[in-house]
C-alpha atoms as one frame of an Amber mdcrd trajectory, in Angstrom:
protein
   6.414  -7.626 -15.620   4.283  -6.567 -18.547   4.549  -9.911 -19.915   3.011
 -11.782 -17.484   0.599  -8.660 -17.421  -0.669  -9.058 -21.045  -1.056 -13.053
 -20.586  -3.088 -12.237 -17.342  -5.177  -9.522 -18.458  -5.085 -10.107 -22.637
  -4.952 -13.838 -23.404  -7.873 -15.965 -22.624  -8.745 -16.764 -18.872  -8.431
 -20.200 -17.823  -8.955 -20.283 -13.844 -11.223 -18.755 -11.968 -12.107 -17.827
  -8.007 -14.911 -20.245  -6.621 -16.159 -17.018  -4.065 -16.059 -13.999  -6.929
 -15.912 -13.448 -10.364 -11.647 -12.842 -10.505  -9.884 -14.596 -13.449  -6.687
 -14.910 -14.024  -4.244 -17.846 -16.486  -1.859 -17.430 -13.646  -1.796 -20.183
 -10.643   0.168 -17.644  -8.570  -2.533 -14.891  -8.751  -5.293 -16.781  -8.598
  -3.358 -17.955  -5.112  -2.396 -14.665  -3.963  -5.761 -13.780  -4.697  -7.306
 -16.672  -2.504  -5.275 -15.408   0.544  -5.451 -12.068   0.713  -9.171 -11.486
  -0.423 -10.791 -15.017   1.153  -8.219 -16.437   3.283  -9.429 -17.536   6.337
  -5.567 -17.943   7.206  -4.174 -15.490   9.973  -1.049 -14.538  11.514  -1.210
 -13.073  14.615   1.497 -11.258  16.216   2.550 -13.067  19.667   3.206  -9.593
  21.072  -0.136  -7.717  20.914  -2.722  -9.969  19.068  -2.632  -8.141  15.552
  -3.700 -10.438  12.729  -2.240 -10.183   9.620  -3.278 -11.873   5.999   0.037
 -12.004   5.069   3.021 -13.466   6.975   6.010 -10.797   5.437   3.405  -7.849
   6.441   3.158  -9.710  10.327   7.463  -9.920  10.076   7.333  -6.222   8.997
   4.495  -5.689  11.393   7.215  -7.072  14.177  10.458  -5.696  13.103   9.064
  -1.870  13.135   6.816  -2.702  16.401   8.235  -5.088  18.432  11.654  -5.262
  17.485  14.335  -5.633  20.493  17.480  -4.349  18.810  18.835  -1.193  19.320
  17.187   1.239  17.222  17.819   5.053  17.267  14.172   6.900  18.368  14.703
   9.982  17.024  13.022  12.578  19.348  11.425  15.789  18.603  13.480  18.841
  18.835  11.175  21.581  19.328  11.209  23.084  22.883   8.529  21.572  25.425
   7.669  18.595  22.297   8.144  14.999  23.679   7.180  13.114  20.678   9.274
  10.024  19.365   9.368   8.470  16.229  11.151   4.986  15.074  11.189   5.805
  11.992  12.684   9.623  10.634   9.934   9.936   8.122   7.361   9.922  11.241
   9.282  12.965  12.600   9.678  14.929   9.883   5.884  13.999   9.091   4.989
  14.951  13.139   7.263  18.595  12.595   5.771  19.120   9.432   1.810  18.667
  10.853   2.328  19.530  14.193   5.110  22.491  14.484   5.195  23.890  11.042
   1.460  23.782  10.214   2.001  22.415   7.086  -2.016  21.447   5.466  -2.108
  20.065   1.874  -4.804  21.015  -0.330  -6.506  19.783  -3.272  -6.135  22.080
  -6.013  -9.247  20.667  -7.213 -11.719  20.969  -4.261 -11.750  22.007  -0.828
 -10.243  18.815   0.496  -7.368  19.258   2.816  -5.465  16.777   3.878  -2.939
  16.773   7.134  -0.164  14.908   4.826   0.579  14.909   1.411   0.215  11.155
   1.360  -3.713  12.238   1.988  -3.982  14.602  -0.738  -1.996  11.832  -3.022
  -4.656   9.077  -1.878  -7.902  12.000  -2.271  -6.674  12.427  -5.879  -6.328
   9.350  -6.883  -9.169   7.970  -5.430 -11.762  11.267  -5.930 -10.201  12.126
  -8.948  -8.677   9.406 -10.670  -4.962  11.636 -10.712  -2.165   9.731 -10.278
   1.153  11.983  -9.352   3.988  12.053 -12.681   6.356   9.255 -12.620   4.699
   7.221 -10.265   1.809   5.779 -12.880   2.186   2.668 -14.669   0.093   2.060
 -17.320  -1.730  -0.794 -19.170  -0.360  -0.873 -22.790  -3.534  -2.796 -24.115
  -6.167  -0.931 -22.162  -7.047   2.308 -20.062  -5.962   0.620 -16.941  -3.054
   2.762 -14.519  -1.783   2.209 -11.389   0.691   3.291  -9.300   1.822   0.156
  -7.961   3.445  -2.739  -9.946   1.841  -5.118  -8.471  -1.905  -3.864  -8.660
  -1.401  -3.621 -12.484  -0.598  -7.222 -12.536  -2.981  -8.175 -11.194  -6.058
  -5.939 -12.554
């Protein structure tokens, strides 16, 4: 939350990564910090050998990949298409590339991406745009984000 925010980012630092210069008066950070950017800690996926920093993105990892319950694969419906999906947003992504020709340009440069979640990324990154309603920003400095999380921790 924004609290914890301001006392992370605003208040005086108190501990501080032995490998980089990241600061934070949070323990939970400055561990969350440790794993992800230094951790020598893996978890590897018993079904194909993936490694994964973090152990909910290996149980996510399994439960879209390698899950054994019934799932409904929704198949393409375009005449002469075999493609599958597990997931409907990967078919109506696939119809939307594939079948319908969709491109997404920037409106800024001649970027064009094959999903909008390409365009989104190119803006944000190239540009520094962030799409309405999905930016959260830093009340005590210029710092936005679209992702909870990242502002925490900025």
């Amino acid at each position: 939350n924004l609290k914890l925010h301001f006392m992370d980012k605003h208040q005086e630092k108190r501990l501080q990564c032995n490998k980089c210069d990241f600061e934070t008066n949070q323990e939970c950070y400055l561990r969350h910090h440790m794993e992800t950017k230094h951790g020598t800690r893996k978890f590897n996926c018993e079904h194909c050998g993936m490694d994964f920093k973090l152990k909910t993105t290996l149980n996510r990892h399994i439960n879209v990949q390698h899950s054994t319950e019934e799932r409904p694969v929704f198949r393409c419906k375009e005449e002469g298409c075999e493609y599958t999906a597990k997931q409907g947003n990967g078919m109506k992504l696939h119809v939307e590339k594939v079948h319908l020709g969709i491109k997404w340009p920037c409106h800024l440069c001649d970027y064009i991406g094959a999903y909008k979640g390409e365009v989104t990324r190119h803006l944000k990154k190239v540009h520094n745009i962030f799409p309405e309603g999905c930016v959260k920003n830093c009340d005590h400095c210029d710092f936005k984000s679209k992702k909870l999380a990242t502002l925490l921790t900025h």
